[in-house]
PDB file of C-alpha atoms in Angstrom:
ATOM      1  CA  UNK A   1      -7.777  17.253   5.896  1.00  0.00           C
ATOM      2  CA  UNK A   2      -5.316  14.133   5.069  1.00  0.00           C
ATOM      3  CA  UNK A   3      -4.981  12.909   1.597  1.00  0.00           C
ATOM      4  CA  UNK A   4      -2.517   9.564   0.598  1.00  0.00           C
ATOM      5  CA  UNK A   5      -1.170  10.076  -2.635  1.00  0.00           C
ATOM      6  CA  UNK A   6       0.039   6.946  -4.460  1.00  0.00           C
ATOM      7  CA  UNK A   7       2.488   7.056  -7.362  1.00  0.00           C
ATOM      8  CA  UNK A   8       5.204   4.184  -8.978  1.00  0.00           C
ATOM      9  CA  UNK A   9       2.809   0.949 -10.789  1.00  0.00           C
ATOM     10  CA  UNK A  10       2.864   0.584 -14.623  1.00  0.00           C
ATOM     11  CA  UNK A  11       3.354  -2.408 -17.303  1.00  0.00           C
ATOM     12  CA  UNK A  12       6.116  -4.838 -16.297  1.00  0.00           C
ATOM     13  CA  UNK A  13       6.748  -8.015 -18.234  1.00  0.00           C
ATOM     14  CA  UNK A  14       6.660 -11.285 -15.781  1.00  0.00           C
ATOM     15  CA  UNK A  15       9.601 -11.543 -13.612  1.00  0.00           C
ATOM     16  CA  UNK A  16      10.234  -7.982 -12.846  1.00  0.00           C
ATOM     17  CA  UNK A  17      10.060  -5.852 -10.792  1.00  0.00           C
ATOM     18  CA  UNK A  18       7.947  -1.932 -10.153  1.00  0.00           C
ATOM     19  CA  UNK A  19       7.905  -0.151  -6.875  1.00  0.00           C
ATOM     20  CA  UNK A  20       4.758   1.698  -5.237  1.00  0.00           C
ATOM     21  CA  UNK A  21       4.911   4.450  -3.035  1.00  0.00           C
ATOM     22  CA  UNK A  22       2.126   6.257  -1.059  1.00  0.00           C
ATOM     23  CA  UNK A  23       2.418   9.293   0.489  1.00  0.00           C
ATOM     24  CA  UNK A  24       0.683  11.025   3.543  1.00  0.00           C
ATOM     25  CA  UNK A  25      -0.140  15.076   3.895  1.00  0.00           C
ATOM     26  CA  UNK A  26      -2.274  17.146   5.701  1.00  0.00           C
ATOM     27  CA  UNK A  27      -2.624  17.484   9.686  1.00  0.00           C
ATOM     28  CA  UNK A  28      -1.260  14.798  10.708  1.00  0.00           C
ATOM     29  CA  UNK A  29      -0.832  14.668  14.402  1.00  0.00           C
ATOM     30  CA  UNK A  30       0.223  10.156  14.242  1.00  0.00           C
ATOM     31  CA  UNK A  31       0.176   7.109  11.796  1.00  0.00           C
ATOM     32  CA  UNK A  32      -0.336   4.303  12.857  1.00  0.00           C
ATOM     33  CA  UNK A  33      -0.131   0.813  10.566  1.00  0.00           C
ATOM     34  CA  UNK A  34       0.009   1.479   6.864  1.00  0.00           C
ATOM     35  CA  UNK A  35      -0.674  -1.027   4.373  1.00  0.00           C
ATOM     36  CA  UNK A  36      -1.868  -1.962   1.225  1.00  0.00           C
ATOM     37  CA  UNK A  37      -4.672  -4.170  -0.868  1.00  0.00           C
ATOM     38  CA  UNK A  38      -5.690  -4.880  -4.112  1.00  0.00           C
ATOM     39  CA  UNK A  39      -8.324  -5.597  -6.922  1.00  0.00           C
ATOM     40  CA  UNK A  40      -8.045  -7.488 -10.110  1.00  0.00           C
ATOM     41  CA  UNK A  41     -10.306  -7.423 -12.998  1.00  0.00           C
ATOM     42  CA  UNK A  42     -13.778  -9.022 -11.698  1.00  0.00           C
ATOM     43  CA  UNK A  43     -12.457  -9.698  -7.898  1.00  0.00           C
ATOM     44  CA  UNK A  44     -12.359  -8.749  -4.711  1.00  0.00           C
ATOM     45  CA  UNK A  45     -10.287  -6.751  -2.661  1.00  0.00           C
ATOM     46  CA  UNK A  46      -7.723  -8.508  -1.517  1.00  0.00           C
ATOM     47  CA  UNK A  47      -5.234  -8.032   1.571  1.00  0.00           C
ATOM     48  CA  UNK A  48      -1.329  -7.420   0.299  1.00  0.00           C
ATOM     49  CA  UNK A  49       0.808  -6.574   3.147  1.00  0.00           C
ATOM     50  CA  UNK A  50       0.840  -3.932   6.494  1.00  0.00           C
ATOM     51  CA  UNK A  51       3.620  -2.266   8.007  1.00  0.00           C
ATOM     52  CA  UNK A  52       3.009  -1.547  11.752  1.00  0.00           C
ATOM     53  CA  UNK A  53       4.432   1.955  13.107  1.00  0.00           C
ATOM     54  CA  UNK A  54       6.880  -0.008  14.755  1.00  0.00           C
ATOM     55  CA  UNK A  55       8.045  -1.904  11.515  1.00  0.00           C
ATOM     56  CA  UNK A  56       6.558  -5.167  11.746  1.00  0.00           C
ATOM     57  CA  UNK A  57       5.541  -6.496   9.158  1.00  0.00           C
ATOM     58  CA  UNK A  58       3.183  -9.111   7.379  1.00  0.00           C
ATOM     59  CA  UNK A  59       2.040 -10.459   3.945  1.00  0.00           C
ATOM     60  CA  UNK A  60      -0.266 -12.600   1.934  1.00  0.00           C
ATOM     61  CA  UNK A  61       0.546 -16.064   1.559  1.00  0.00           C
ATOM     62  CA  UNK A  62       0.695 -15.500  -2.530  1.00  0.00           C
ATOM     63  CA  UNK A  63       2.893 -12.375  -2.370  1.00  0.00           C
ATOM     64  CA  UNK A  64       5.189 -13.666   0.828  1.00  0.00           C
ATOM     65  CA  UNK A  65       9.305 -13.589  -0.433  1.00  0.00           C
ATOM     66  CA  UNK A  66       8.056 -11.455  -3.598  1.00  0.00           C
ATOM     67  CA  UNK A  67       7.145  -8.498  -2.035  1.00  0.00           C
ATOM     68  CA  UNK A  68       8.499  -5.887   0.423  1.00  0.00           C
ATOM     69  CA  UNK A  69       6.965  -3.338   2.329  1.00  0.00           C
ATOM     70  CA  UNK A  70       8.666  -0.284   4.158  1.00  0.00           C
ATOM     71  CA  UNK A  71       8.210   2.990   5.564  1.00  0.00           C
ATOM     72  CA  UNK A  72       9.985   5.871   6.009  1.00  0.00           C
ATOM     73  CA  UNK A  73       8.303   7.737   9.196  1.00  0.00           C
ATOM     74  CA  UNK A  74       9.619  11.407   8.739  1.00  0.00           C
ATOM     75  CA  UNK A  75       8.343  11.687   5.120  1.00  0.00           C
ATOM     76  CA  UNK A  76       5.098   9.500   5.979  1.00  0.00           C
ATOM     77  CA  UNK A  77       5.874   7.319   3.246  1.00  0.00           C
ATOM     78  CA  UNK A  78       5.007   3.699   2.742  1.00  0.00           C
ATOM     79  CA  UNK A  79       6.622   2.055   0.077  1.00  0.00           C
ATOM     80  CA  UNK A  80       5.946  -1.780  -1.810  1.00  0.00           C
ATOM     81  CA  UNK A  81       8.572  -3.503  -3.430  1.00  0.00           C
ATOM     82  CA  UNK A  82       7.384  -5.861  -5.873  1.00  0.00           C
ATOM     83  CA  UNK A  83       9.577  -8.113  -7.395  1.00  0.00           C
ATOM     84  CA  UNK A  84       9.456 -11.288  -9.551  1.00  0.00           C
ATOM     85  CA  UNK A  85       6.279 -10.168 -10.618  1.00  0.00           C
ATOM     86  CA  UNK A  86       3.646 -12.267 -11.933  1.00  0.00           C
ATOM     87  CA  UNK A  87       0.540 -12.126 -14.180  1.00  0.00           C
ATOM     88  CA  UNK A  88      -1.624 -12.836 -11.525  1.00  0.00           C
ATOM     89  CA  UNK A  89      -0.230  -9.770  -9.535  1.00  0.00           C
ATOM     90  CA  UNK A  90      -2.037  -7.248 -12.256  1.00  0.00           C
ATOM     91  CA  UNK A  91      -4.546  -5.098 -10.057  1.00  0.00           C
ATOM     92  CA  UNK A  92      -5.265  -2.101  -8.786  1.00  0.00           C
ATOM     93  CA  UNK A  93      -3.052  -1.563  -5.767  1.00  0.00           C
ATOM     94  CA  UNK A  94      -4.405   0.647  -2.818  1.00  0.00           C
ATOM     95  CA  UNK A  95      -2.838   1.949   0.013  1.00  0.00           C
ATOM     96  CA  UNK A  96      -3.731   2.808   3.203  1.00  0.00           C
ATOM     97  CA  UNK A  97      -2.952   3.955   6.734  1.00  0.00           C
ATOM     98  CA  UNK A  98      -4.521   4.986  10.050  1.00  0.00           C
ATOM     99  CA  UNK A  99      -4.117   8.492  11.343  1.00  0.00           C
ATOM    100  CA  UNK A 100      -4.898  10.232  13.941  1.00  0.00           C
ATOM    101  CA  UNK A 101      -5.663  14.116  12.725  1.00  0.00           C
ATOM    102  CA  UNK A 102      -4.305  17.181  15.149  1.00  0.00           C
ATOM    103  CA  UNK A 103      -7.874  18.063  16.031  1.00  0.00           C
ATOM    104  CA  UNK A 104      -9.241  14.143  16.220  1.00  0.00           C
ATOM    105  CA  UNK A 105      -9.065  11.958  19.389  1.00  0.00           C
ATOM    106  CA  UNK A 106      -8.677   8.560  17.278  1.00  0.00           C
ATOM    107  CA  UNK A 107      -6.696   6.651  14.194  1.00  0.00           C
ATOM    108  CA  UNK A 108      -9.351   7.289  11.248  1.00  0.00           C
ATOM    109  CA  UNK A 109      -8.517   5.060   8.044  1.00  0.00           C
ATOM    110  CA  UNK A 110      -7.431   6.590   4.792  1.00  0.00           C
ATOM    111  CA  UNK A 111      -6.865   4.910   1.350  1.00  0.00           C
ATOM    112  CA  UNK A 112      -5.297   6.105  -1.682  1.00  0.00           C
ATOM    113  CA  UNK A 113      -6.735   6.548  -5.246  1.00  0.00           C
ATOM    114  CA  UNK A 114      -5.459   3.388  -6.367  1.00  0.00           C
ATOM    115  CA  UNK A 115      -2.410   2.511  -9.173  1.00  0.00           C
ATOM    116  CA  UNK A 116      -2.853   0.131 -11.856  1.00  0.00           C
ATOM    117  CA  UNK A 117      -0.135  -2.607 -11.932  1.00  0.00           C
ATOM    118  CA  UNK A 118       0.122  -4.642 -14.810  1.00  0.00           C
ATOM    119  CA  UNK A 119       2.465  -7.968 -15.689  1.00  0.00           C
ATOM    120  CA  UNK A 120       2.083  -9.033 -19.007  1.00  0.00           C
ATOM    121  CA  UNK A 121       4.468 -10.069 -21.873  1.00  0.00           C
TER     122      UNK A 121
END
């Protein structure tokens, strides 16, 4: 069993700056990319940014220079940095990654429960 457990997110007025971190556990045998999306109020999910296990990285077009993502392999840890936040940021933010459990063959994905991020004054 492999559960991602996201914490960080909040209220933040415009222009600063929260971080989100997302957390892997179970039987993990590999991860593979890890990643995250989001939902405003009344939209679709939208792509954020993915982390490859090798560290490359890439980003949406309206978060690109704002946002950072990282990971830290031995704790199985991504991380988003999010700074000079906007209102238009405020969503949901979910995680996810692919892993590969000790008694699977293939990279299964597995998403988080989700962390409110608000920007408002």
């Amino acid at each position: 069993q492999v559960q991602l457990v996201e914490s960080g997110g909040g209220l933040v007025q415009p222009g600063g700056s929260l971080r989100l971190s997302c957390a892997a556990s179970g039987s993990i045998f590999s991860i593979g990319a890890m990643g995250c999306y989001r939902q405003a109020p009344g939209k679709e999910r939208e792509f954020v940014a993915i982390i490859t296990s090798s560290g490359s990285t890439n980003y949406a077009d309206s978060v690109k220079g704002r946002f950072t993502i990282s990971r830290d392999n031995a704790k199985n840890t991504v991380y988003l940095q999010m700074n000079s936040l906007k209102p238009e940021d405020t969503a949901v933010y979910y995680c996810y990654a692919f892993i590969k459990e000790t008694n699977l063959s293939k990279y299964l994905q597995h998403w988080g429960q989700g962390r409110l991020v608000t920007v408002s004054s």
